[in-house]
XYZ file of C-alpha atoms in Angstrom:
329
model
C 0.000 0.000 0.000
C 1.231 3.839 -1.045
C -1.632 5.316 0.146
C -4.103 6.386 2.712
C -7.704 6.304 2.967
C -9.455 8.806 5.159
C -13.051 9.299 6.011
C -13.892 12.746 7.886
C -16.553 12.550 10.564
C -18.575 15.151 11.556
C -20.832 14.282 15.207
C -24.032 14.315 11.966
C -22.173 11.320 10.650
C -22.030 8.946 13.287
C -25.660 9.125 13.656
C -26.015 8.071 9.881
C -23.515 5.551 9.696
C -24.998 2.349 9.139
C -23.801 -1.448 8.532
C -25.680 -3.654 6.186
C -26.421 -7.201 7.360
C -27.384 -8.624 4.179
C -24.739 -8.777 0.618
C -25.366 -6.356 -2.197
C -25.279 -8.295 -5.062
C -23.602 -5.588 -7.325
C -20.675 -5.435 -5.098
C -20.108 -8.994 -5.317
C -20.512 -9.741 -8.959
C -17.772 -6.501 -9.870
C -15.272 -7.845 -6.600
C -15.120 -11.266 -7.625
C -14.487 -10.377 -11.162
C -11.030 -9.457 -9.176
C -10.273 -13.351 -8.519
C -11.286 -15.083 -11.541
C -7.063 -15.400 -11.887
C -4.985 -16.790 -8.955
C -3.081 -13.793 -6.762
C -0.527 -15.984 -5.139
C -1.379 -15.014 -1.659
C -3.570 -17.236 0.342
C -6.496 -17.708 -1.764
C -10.248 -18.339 0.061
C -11.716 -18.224 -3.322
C -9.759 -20.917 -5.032
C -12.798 -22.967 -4.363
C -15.460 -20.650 -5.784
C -12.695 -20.225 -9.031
C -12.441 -24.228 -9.724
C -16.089 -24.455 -9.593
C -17.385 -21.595 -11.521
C -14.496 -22.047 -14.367
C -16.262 -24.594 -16.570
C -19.261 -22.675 -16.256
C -17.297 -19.497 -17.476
C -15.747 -20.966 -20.355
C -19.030 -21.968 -22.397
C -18.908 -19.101 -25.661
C -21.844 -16.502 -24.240
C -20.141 -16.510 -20.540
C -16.627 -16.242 -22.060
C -17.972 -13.225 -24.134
C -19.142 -11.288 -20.868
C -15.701 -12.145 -18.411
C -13.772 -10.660 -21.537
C -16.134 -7.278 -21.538
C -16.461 -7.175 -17.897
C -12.424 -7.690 -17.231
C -12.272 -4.195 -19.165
C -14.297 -2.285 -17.242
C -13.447 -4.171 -14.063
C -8.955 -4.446 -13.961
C -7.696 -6.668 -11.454
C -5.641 -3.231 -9.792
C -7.419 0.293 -10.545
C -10.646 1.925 -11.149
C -13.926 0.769 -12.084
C -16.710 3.135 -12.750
C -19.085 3.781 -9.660
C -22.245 3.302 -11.955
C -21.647 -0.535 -11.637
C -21.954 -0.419 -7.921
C -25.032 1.797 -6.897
C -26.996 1.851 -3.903
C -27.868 -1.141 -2.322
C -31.859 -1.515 -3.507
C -34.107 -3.851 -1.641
C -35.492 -5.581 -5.018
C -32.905 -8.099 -5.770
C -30.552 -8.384 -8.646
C -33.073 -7.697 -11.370
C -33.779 -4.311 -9.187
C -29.957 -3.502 -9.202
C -29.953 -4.608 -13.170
C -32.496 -2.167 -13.461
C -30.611 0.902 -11.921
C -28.113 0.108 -14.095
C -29.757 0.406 -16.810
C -30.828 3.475 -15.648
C -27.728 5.241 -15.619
C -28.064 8.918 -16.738
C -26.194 9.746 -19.608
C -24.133 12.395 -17.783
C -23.125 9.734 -14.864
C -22.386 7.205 -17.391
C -19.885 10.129 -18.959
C -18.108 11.029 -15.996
C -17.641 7.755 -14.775
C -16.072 6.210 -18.051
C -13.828 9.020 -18.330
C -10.449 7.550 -19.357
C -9.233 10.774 -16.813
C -11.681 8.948 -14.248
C -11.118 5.370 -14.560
C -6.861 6.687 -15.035
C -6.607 5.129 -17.799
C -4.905 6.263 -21.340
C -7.580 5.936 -23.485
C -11.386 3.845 -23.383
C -12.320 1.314 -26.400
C -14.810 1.439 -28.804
C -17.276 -0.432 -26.319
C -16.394 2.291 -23.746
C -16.410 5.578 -25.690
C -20.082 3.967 -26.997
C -20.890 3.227 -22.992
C -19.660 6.869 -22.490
C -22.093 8.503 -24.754
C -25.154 6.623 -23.700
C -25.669 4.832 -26.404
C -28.491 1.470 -26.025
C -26.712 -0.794 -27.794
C -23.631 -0.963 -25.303
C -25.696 -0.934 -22.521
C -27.915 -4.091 -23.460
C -24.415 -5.812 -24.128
C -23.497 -4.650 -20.505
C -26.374 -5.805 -18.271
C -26.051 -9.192 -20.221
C -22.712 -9.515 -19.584
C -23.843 -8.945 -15.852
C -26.929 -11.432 -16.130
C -25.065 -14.243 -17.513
C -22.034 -13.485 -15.196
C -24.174 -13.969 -12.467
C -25.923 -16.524 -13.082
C -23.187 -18.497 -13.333
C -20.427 -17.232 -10.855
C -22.531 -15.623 -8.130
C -25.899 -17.326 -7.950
C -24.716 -20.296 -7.472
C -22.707 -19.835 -4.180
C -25.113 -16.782 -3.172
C -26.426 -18.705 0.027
C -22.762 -18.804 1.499
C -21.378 -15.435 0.662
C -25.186 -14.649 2.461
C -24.420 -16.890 5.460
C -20.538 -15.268 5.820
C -21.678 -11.710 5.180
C -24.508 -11.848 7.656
C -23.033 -13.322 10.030
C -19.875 -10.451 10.267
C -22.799 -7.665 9.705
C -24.838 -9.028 12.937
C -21.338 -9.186 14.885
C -20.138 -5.327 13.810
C -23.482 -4.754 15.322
C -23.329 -6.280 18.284
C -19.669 -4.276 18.376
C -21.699 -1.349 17.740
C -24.242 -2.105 21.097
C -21.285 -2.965 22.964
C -18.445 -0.834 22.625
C -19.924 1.882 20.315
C -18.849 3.189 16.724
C -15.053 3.596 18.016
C -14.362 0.169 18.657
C -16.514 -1.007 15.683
C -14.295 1.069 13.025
C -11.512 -0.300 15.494
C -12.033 -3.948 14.296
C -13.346 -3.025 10.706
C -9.755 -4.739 9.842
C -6.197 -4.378 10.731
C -5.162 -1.499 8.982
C -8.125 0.639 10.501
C -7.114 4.069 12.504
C -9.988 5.004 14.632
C -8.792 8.904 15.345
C -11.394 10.686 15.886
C -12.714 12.862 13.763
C -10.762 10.443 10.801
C -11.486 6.864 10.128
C -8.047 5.975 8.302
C -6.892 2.612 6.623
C -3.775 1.885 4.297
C -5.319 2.382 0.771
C -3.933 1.995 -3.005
C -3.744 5.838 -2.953
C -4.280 8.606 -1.242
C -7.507 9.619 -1.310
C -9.971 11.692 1.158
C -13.690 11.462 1.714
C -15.758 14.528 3.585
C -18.998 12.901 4.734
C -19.925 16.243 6.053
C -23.355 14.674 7.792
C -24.265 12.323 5.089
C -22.977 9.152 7.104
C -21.243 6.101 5.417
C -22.826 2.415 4.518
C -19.973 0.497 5.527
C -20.299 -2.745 3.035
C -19.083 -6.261 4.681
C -18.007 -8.605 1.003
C -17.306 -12.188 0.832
C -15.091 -11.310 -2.333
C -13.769 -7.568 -1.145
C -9.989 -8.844 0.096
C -7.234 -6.270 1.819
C -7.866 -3.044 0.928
C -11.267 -1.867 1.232
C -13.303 -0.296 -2.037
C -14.583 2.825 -1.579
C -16.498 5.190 -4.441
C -14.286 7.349 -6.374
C -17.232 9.979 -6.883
C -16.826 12.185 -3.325
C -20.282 13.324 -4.061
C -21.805 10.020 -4.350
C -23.848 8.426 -1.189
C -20.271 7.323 0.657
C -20.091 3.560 0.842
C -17.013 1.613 2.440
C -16.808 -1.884 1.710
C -14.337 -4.585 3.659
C -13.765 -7.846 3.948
C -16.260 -9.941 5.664
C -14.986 -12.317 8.607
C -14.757 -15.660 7.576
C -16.924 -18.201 9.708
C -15.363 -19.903 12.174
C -16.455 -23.298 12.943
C -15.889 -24.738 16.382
C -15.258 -28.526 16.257
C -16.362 -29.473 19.184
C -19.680 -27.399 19.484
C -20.336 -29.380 15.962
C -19.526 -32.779 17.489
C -21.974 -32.003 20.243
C -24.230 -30.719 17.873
C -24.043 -33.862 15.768
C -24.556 -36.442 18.836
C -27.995 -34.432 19.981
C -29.058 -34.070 16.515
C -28.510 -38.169 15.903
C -30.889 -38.864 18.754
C -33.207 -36.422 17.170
C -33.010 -37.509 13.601
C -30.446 -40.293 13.102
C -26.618 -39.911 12.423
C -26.896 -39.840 8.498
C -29.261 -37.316 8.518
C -27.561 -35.312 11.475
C -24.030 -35.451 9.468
C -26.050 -34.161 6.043
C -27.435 -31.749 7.948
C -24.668 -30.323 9.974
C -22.415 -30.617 6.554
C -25.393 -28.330 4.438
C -24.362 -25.507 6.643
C -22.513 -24.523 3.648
C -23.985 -25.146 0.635
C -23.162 -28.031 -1.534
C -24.173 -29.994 -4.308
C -25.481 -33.436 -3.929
C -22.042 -34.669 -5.223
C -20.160 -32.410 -3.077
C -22.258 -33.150 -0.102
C -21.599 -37.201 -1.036
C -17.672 -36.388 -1.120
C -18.152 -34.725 2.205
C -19.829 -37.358 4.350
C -18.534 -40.687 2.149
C -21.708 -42.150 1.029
C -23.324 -42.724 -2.728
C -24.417 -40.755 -4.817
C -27.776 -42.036 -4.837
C -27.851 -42.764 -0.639
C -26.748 -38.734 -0.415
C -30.227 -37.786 -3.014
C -32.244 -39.427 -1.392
C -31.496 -37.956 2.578
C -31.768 -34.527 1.088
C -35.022 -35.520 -0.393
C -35.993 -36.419 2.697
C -34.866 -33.583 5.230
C -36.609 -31.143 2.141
C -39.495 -32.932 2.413
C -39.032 -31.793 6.615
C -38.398 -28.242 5.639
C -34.769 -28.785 6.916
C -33.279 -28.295 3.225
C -33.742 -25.951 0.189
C -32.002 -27.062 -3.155
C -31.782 -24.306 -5.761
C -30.608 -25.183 -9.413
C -28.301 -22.624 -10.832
C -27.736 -23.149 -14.390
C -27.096 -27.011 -15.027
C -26.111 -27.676 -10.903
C -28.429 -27.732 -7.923
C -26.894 -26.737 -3.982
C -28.890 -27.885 -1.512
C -28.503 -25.694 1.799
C -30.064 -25.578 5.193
C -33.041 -23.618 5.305
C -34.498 -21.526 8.791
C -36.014 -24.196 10.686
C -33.181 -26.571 9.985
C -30.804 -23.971 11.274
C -33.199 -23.386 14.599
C -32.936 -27.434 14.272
C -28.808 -27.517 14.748
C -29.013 -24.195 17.040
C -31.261 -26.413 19.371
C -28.986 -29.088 20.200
């Protein structure tokens, strides 16, 4: 890092800062884009990668990681358009504002002065001027992206994200916003009235009463992402906590749940706390194929289990009442 980040509080601002507890969708689709390559250092997303690459190498999904790897560089700017406000109506909703865009935004934000870049492609300059054709390209580069890198593992970046947005605000009940910024990550300087953080560049936000959404990602990693409009809605996103699963609670778990509703079914159970596919969940637990099917089938039947097919694969995860189910025991 060269850089600093720093976020100027006014007393306004801490009453507006808030933390969201659920993923934005936009945010994840453009972060991720970040590790469809390897970055040598320890890699939670090597997973996610081996699983979504045969998916992203069929012709139409190829076609949209080449056009969104141009507006989205592995280091540097992306424009802010692609990441709006967090909207309450899904990723269709968040298509839709897209969409949206008003010509001037979609100007200033594809500025090759903006994005620091030397100049923008054909594809851009057309993006630039607000021209329809470039834009349908875009938001189905973004659907079919989606559908098959996101969607698919959307229940566990949910699980991890909401689970680190519940703890910052249990942080924020305890020891107030001071020692929530405190933990936001390592780099974080809580100095009042700055929020710092080592940051690509140096670069300075004013709130000046409008608050900030701080962001927990499953795919933001190191740095945090900020806007690079000052006079957009300010929006700090950071790397969610990874879950941390205690063995032993599990084992307990797993003997009081096997009274409950046998050991095969407590062990697919206590394994669908992450979502898997009926293969993966086989692998996990070391049963058939078939034997693994037909459990699920059964704890769905319960209301233990959702499966959801994404594209050609179905995950099967654990749904409310199973979770009340394994917090029970």
């Amino acid at each position: 890092m060269t850089g600093t980040l720093r976020l100027h509080f006014t007393a306004e601002d801490l009453l507006r800062t808030r933390v969201l507890t659920e993923p934005d969708p936009l945010w994840e689709l453009v972060l991720s884009v970040h590790h469809l390559s390897p970055g040598g250092e320890p890699d939670r997303h090597a997973a996610w990668r081996r699983e979504v690459r045969p998916r992203l190498s069929e012709a139409e999904s190829a076609h949209a990681v080449g056009l969104l790897r141009r507006l989205i560089p592995r280091r540097g700017n992306f424009p802010d358009f692609l990441t709006p406000l967090p909207t309450s109506d899904g990723i269709d909703g968040a298509f839709d504002v897209i969409r949206s865009t008003p010509r001037s935004r979609l100007a200033l934000d594809m500025s090759p002065a903006r994005l620091r870049r030397v100049e923008a492609s054909r594809f851009g300059h057309g993006l630039a001027a607000g021209h329809t054709e470039p834009m349908t390209d875009l938001v189905g580069a973004l659907r079919r992206y989606y559908d098959a890198a996101i969607a698919p593992v959307w229940d566990e970046v949910g699980e991890i994200v909401r689970a680190d947005g519940e703890s910052r605000v249990r942080e924020l009940l305890d020891d107030g916003l001071g020692g929530m910024f405190a933990r936001l990550g390592p780099s974080f300087r809580w100095r009042w009235p700055w929020l710092e953080t080592d940051y690509p560049r140096t670069h300075e936000i004013r709130l000046g009463g409008r608050g900030v959404t701080l962001v927990p990602s499953f795919f933001c990693v190191g740095a945090p992402v900020t806007l690079i409009d000052e006079e957009l809605p300010p929006m700090l996103v950071f790397p969610a906590r990874p879950l941390r699963r205690d063995p032993a609670a599990e084992e307990r778990a797993l003997f009081h749940l096997t009274q409950v509703i046998g050991r095969t079914r407590a062990r697919i159970l206590v394994a669908l706390r992450t979502p898997r596919s009926t293969s993966e969940l086989a692998g996990t637990i070391g049963m058939s194929l078939a034997s693994a099917s037909q459990q699920v089938t059964l704890l769905r039947n319960a209301g233990f289990v959702v499966s959801r097919r994404h594209g050609q694969a179905v995950r099967h995860s654990v749904t409310r009442k199973g979770k009340a189910l394994l917090e029970s025991n």
